[in-house]
XYZ file of C-alpha atoms in Angstrom:
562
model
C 88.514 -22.735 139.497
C 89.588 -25.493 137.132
C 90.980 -28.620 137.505
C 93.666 -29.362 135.402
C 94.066 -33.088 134.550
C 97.974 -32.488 134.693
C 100.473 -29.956 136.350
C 103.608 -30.226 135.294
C 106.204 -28.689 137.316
C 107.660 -26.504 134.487
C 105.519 -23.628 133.424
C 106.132 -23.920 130.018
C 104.536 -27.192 129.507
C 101.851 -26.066 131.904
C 99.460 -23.510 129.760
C 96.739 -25.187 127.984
C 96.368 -28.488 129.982
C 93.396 -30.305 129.856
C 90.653 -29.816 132.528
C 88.541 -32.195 134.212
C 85.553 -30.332 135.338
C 84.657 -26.808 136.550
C 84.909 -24.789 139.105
C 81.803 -26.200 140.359
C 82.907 -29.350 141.104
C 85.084 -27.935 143.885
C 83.039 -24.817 144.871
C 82.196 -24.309 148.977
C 85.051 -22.161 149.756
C 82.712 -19.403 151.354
C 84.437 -18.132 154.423
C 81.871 -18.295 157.484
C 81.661 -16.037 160.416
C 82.265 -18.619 162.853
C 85.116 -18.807 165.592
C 85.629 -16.385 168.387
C 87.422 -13.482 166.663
C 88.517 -10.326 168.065
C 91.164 -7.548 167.094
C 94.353 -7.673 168.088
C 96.546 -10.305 169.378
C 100.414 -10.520 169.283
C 103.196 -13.311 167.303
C 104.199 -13.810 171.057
C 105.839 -17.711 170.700
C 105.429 -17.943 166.675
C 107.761 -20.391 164.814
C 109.822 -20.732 168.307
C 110.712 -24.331 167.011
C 114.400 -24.949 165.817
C 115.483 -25.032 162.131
C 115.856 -28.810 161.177
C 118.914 -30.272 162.248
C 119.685 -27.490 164.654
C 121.085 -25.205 162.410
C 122.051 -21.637 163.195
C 122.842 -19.065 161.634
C 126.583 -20.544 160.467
C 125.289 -23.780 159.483
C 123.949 -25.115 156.081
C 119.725 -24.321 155.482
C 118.247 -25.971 152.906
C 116.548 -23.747 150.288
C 113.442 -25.400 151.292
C 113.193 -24.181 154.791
C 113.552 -20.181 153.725
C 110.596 -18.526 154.161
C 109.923 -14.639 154.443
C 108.798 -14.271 158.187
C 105.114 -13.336 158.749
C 105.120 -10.302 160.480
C 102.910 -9.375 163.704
C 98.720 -10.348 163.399
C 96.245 -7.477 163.246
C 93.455 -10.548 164.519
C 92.856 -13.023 166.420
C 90.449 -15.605 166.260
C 89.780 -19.190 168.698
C 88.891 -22.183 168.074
C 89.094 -25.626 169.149
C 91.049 -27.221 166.149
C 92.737 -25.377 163.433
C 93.095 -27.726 159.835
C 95.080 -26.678 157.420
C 94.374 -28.103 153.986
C 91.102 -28.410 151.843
C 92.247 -31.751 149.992
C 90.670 -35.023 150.992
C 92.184 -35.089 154.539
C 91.325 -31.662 155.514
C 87.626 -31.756 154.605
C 87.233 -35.078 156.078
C 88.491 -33.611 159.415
C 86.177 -30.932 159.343
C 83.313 -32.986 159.035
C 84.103 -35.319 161.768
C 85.092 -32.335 163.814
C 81.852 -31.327 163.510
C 80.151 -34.166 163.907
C 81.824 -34.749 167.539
C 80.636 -31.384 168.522
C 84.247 -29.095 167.596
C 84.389 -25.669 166.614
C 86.882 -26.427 163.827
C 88.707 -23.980 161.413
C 89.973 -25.249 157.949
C 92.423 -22.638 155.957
C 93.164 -23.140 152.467
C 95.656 -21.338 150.448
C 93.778 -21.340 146.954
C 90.437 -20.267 146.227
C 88.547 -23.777 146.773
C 88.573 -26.493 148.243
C 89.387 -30.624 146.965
C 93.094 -30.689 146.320
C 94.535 -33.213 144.663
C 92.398 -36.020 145.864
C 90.276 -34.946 142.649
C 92.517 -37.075 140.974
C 92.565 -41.064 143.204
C 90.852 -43.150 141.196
C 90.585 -46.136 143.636
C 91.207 -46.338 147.769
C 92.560 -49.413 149.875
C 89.559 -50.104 152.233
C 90.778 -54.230 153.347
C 87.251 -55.045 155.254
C 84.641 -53.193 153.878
C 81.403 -54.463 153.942
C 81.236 -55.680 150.196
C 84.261 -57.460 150.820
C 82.661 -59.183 153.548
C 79.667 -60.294 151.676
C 81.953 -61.898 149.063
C 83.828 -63.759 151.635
C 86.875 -61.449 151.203
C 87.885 -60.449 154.387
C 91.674 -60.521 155.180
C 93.631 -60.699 158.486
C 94.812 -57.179 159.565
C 97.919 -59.248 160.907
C 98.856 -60.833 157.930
C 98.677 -57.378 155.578
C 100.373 -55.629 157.723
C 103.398 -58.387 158.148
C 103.000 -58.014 154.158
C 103.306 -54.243 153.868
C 105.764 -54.085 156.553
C 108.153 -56.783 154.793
C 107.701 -54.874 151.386
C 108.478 -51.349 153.550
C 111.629 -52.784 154.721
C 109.782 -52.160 158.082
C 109.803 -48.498 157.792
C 106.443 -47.548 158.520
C 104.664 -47.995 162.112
C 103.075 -51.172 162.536
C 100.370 -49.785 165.548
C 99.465 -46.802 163.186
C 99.559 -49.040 159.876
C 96.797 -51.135 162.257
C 95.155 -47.744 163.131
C 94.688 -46.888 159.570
C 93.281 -50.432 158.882
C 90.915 -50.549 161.343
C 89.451 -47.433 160.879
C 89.249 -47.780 156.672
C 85.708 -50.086 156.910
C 84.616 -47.302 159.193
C 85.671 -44.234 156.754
C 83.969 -46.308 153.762
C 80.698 -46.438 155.999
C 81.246 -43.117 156.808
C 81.241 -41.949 153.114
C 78.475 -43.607 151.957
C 76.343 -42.400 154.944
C 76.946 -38.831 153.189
C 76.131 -39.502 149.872
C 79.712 -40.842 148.373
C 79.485 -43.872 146.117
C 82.453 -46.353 145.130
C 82.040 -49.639 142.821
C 84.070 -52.342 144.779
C 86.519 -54.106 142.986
C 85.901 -58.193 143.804
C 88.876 -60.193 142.299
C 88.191 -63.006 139.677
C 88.680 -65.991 141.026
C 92.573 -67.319 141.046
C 93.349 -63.356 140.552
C 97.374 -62.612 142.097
C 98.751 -59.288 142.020
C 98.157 -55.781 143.569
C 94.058 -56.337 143.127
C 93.959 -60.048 144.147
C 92.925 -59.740 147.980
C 89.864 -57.715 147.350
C 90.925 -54.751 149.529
C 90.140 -51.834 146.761
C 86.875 -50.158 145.744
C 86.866 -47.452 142.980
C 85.507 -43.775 143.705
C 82.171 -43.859 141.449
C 79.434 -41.242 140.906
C 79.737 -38.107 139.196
C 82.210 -35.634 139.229
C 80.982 -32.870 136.696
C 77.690 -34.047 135.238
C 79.287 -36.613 133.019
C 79.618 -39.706 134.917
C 82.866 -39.655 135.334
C 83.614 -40.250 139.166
C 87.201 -40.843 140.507
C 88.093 -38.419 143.571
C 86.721 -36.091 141.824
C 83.120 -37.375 142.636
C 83.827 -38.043 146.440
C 85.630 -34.572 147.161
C 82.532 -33.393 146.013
C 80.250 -35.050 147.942
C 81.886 -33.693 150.877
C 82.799 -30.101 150.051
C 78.683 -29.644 149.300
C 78.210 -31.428 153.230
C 80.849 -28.668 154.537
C 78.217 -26.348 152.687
C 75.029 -27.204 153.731
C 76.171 -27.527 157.097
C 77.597 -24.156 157.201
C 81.153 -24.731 158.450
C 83.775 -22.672 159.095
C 86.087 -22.371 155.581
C 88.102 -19.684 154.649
C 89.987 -19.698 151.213
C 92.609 -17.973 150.217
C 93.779 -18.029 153.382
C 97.139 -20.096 153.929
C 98.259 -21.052 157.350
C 102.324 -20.090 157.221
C 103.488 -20.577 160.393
C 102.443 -22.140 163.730
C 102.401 -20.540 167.037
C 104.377 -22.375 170.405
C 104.142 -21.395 173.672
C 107.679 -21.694 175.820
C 107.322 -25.412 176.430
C 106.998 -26.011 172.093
C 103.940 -26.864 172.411
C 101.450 -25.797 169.129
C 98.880 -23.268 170.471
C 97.733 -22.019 167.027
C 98.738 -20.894 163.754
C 98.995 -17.806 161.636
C 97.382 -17.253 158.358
C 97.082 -14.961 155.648
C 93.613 -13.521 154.174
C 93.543 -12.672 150.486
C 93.867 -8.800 151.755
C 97.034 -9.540 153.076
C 96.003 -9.354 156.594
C 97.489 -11.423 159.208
C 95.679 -13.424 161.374
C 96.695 -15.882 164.336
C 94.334 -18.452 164.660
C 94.238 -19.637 168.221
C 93.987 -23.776 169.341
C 94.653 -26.698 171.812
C 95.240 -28.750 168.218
C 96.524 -27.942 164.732
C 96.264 -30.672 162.028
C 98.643 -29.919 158.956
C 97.349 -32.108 155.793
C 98.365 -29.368 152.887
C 99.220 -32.013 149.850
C 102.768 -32.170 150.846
C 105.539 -30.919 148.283
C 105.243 -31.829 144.786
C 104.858 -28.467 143.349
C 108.684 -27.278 145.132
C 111.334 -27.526 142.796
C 113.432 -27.068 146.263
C 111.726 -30.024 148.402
C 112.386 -32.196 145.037
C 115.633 -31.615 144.399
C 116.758 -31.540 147.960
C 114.401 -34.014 150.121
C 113.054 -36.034 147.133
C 116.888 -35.961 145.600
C 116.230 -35.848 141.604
C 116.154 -33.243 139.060
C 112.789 -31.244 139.285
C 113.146 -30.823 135.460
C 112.990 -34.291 134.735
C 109.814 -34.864 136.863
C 106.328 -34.455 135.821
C 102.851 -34.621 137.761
C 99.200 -34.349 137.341
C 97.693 -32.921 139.516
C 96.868 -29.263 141.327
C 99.884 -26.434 141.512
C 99.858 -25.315 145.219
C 101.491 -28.771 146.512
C 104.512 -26.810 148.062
C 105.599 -28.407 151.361
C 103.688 -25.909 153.514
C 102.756 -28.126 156.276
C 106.360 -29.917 156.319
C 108.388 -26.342 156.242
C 106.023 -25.921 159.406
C 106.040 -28.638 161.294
C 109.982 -29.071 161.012
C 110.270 -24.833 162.076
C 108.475 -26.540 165.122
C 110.649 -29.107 165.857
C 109.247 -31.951 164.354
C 111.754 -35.261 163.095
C 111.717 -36.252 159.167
C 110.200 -40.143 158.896
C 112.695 -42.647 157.590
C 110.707 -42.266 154.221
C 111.247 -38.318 154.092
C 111.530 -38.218 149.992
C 109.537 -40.896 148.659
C 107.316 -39.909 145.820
C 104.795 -42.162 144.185
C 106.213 -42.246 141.058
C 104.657 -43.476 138.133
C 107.718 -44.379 135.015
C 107.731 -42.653 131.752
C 105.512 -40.160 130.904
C 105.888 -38.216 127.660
C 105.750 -34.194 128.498
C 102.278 -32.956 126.014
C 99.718 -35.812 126.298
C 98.126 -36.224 129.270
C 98.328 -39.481 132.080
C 96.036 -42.012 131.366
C 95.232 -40.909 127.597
C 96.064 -43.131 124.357
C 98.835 -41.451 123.423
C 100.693 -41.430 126.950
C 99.879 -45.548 127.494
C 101.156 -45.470 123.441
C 104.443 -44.978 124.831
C 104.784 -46.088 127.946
C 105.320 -49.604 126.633
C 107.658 -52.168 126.988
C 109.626 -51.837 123.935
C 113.304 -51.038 123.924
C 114.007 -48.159 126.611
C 117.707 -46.175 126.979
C 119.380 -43.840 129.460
C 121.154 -40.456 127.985
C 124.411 -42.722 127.227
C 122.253 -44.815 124.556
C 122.662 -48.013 126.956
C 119.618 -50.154 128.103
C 118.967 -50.726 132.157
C 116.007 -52.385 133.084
C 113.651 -54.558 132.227
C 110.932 -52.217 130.509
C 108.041 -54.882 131.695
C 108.053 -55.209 135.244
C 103.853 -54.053 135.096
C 104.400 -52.682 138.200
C 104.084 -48.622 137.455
C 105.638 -47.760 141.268
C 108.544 -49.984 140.668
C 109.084 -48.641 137.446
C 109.219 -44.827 138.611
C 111.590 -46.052 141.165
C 113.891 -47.960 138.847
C 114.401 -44.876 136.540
C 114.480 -42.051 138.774
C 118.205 -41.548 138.471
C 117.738 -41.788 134.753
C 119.557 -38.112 133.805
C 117.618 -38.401 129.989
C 115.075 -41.393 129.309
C 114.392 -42.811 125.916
C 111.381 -44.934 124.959
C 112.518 -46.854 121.333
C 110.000 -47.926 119.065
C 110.207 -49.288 115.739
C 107.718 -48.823 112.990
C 106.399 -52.164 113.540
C 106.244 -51.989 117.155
C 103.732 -48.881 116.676
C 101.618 -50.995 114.636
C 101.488 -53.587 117.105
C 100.249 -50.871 119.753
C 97.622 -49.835 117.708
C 96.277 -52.950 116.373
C 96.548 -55.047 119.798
C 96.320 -51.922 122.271
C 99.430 -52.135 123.499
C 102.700 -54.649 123.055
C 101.059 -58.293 124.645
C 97.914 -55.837 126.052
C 100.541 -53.531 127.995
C 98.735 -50.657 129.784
C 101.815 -49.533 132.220
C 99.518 -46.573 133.127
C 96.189 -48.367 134.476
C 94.790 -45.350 132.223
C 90.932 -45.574 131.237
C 91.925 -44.762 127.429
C 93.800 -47.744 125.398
C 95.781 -46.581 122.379
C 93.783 -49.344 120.581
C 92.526 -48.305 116.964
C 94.320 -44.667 117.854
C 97.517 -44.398 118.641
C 99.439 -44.022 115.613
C 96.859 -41.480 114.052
C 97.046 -39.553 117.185
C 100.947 -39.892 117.772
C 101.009 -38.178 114.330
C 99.002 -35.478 115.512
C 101.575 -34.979 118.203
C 104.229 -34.915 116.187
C 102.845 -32.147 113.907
C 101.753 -30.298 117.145
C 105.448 -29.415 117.375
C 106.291 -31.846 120.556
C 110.145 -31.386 120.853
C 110.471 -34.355 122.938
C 109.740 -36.973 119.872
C 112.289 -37.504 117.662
C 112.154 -39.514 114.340
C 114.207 -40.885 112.264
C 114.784 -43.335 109.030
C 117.669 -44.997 111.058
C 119.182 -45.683 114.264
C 121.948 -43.704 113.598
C 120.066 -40.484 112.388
C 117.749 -40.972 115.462
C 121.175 -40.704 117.962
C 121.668 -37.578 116.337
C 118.978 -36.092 116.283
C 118.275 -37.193 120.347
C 121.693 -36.313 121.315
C 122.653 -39.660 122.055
C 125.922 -41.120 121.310
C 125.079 -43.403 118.326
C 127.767 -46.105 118.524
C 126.482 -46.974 121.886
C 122.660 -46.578 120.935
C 123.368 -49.158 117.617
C 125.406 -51.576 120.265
C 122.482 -51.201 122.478
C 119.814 -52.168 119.202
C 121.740 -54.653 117.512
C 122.216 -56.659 121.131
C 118.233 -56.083 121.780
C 117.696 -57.656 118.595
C 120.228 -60.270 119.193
C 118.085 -60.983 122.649
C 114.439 -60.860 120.843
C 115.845 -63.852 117.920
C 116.493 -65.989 120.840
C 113.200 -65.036 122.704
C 115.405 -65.251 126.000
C 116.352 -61.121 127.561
C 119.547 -62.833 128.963
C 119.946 -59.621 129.844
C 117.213 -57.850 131.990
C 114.766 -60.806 132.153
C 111.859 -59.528 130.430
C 108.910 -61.607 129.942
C 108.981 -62.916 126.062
C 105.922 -61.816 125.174
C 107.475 -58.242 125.152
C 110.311 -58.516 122.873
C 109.944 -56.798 119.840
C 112.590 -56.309 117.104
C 113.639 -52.859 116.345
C 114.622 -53.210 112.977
C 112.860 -51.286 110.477
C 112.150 -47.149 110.426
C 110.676 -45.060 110.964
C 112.217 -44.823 114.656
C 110.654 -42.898 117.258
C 112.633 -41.843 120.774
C 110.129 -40.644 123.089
C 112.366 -38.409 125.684
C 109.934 -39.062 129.161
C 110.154 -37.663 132.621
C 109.438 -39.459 135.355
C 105.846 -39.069 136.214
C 104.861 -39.060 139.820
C 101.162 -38.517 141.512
C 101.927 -36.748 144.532
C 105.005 -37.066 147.522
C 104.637 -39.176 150.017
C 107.479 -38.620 152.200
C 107.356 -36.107 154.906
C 106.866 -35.319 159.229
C 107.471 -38.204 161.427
C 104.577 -39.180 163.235
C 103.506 -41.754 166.412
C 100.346 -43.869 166.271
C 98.246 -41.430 166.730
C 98.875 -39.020 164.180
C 100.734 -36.790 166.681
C 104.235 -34.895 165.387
C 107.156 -36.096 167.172
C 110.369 -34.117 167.444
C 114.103 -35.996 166.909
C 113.819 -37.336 171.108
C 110.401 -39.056 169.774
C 108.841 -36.658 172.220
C 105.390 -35.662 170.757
C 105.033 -32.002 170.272
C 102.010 -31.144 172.333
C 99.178 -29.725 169.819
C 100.461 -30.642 166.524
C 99.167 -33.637 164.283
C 100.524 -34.140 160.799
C 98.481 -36.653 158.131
C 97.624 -37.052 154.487
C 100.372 -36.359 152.007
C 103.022 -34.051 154.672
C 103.550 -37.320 156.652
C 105.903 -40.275 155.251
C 104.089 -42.765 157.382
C 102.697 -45.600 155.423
C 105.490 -46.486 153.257
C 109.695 -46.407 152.750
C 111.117 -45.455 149.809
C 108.684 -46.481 147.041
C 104.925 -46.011 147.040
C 103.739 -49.899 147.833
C 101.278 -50.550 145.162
C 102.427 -54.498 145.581
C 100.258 -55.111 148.886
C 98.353 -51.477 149.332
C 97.019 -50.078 146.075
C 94.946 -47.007 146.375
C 96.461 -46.589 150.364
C 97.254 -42.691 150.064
C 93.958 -41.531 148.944
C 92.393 -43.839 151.908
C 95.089 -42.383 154.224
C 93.956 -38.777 153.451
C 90.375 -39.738 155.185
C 91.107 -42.068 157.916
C 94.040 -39.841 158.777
C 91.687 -36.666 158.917
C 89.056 -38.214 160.827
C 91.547 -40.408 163.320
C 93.191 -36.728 163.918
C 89.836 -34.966 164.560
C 88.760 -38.077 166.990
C 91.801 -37.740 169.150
C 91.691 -34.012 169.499
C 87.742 -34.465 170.797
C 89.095 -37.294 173.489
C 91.665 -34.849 174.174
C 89.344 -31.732 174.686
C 86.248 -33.522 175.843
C 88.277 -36.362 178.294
């Protein structure tokens, strides 16, 4: 199977995205004999947990939660932990499952395995051993009093100090199969997200060109799944669990690619299926914005499997149910991280669908910009003749890359912008004025020449009165051509899901755990509240996806094994 560098939530801007490697970066989906299976076998106890919120049959559902039901299994099959999920979390479950001496199941709804974790470019490991040859070791304390203040104290603090402890211990763990990373050491004096030395890149190669990221990792440990023959089956998504009368998880059943039903029987069942991304239905209603003016790259498949399940079962939503790590403008066509989508996502003159400015376009932070215009109904990037000149020539307004992208639009930009344009991209619009530019956007053009003429008012004094944007950003929009870039909001993946206790364990709306279930990686909203905290935890998800995995396959063996 491909990997597309982008998925973008609306199918018509989805055919002919770019890919990143082939299918045999993320091959090792062979399904293995393993387990104990035998005929037979009834839905006695399946999806016995209530609807979220209690509802019946009179009361409100959301469109999210309604789900064709299953239908009786013609199999059954034992084990001692079910995973369902091939991304980063699942796979590292397996592995540790196996090496504690589990017979562990992983089912994966598409046809191979890696998920989206293809696409993490760098983890949060605080503590890892090249940080403590460089003298940058931080106090788990003091982080966590940092995350916690940024999180309004959402998340945990015990499982935020789980996760830390066991992130030297995953990196080790990595390496010891073959998984590389280039740690990132901070110049000296260096502030910001990348200042504290916590974050290493993902390096080695991903498809034979060197180009690493995820990508590389995921692959690392999909071909150890392989050689050690574990049990895999793709094409095979879990879609419901199994309860006995007490609500505790005793299993889960699945669908083969023949359409056969199977209930896969366990003391433990780890959900970790990428969360919801792909669900116009969780977005809207969970992640509360417009699925049409969202875009991600990433896999299709992200569709809130293991969150529809674990709240049928009775599990509680975590105070940071809809949080999405959001990105800030990205221009539907070119793909994240290229010159052309850093091009525009600069700090020039930006402007909601009423033609009115609202933020300060230069924050720097990309997760506090998503967040600041994710109410935006229709988001314009302005940019003046001169201020594409200046992207070209200096690779972005003051050396602006909002997108941490690998390609500057230095040298490029406006030759490829042009390209764009003639491509037929009916989300650019140009114009010789400001006026023929409203009209042409659909913007009201009164309010979108108040909006310029007060910009330029703000960038002769050097001083945004207004929004507070550093100097160095303000550019006059004077002269034509003017281009309006209409963006969505870009996001990487949800992070807002099941509530969960310290150790990984689903808890229902009494904070009673439910007996047998764990929830980790992207269906739990556990780390952060409602913004993705790329202030004092850059790179955390894709690090949560493997300590989670392997924390949840380490309590299940003390569980099993006493």
């Amino acid at each position: 199977m491909e990997l597309d560098r982008r998925m973008f939530i609306k199918s018509s801007l989805a055919a002919g995205a770019a890919a990143l490697a082939g299918g045999a970066v993320l091959a090792g989906c062979t399904p293995q004999s393993g387990g104990d299976g035998t005929a037979g076998g009834d839905a006695a106890g399946a999806g016995t947990g209530a609807d979220p919120g209690g509802s019946t049959s009179t009361e409100y559902v959301p469109s999210y939660m309604r789900r064709d039901p299953v239908g009786e299994p013609e199999e059954t099959v034992t084990a001692d932990f079910v995973i369902c999920g091939g991304g980063g979390c699942g796979v590292a479950a397996l592995l540790q499952a196996d090496d504690l001496g589990l017979n562990a199941i992983l089912l994966e709804k598409k046809q191979s395995l890696g998920g989206t974790f293809a696409f993490a470019a760098v983890g949060f490991f605080p503590n890892n051993k090249y940080a403590i040859e460089v003298g940058k070791e931080v106090d788990y304390n003091d982080l966590i009093k940092t995350i916690m203040t940024y999180n309004h104290y959402i998340p945990d603090y015990t499982l935020l100090k789980n996760f830390m402890n066991e992130c030297p211990e995953t990196f080790d763990w990595c390496e010891s199969l073959g998984g590389q990373f280039m740690y990132m050491a901070p110049q000296e004096g260096a502030m910001g997200p990348f200042g504290l030395g916590v974050n290493a890149m993902y390096a080695g190669e991903s498809d034979g060109a060197g180009t690493g990221g995820g990508a590389a990792l995921i692959k690392v440990l999909i071909g150890e799944a392989e050689r050690r023959g574990l049990d895999v089956r793709c094409d095979t998504p879990a879609k419901e669990l199994v309860q006995d009368e007490s609500g505790a998880v005793t299993g889960v059943l699945a669908v083969d690619d023949s359409g056969k039903v199977i209930k896969f029987e366990a003391p433990a069942v780890l959900l970790c299926t990428g969360g919801w991304g792909n669900n116009p239905d969780f977005i809207r209603e969970l992640g509360r914005v417009d699925p049409d003016r969202v875009i991600s790259p990433g896999y299709d498949g992200r569709d809130g499997d293991g969150v529809y399940m674990a709240r049928k079962a009775g599990a509680a939503w975590a105070r940071g149910d809809g949080t999405m790590m959001f990105y800030g403008p990205h221009l539907p066509g070119p793909i994240w991280g290229e010159a052309v989508s850093n091009g525009v996502y600069q700090p020039t003159l930006w402007v909601n669908e009423k033609g009115r400015r609202f933020m300060n376009e230069g924050l720097g932070n990309f997760a506090e910009t998503g967040n600041a215009i994710r109410d935006v109904k229709r988001l314009f990037v302005i940019q003046s003749a001169a201020d594409i000149d200046i992207i070209t020539a200096d690779n972005g307004i003051a050396g602006f890359n909002g997108q941490g992208g690998s390609e500057g639009p230095q040298d490029k930009y406006k030759t490829l912008l042009e390209e764009e344009i003639a491509r037929g991209n009916d989300r650019i619009y140009v114009a010789d004025t400001i006026e023929a530019l409203a009209m042409a956007a659909g913007i009201d053009a009164a309010s979108l020449q108040a909006t310029v003429d007060r910009y330029n008012e703000l960038v002769a004094k050097g001083v945004d009165e207004d929004f507070q944007k550093g100097p160095q950003y303000l550019t006059a929009c004077e002269e034509g051509p003017f281009h309006a870039f209409e963006c969505d909001d870009g996001f990487f993946t949800t992070i807002g899901g099941v509530k969960i206790d310290e150790d990984i364990c689903a808890i229902d709306d009494n904070g009673d755990v439910i007996e047998g279930l764990y929830v980790a990686g992207c269906d739990t909203g556990a780390l952060c509240g409602d913004i993705y905290d790329f202030t004092s935890a850059p790179g955390e998800q894709s690090s949560w996806a493997l300590a989670s995995g392997r924390l949840v396959a380490k309590h299940v063996a003390a569980k099993l094994k006493g």
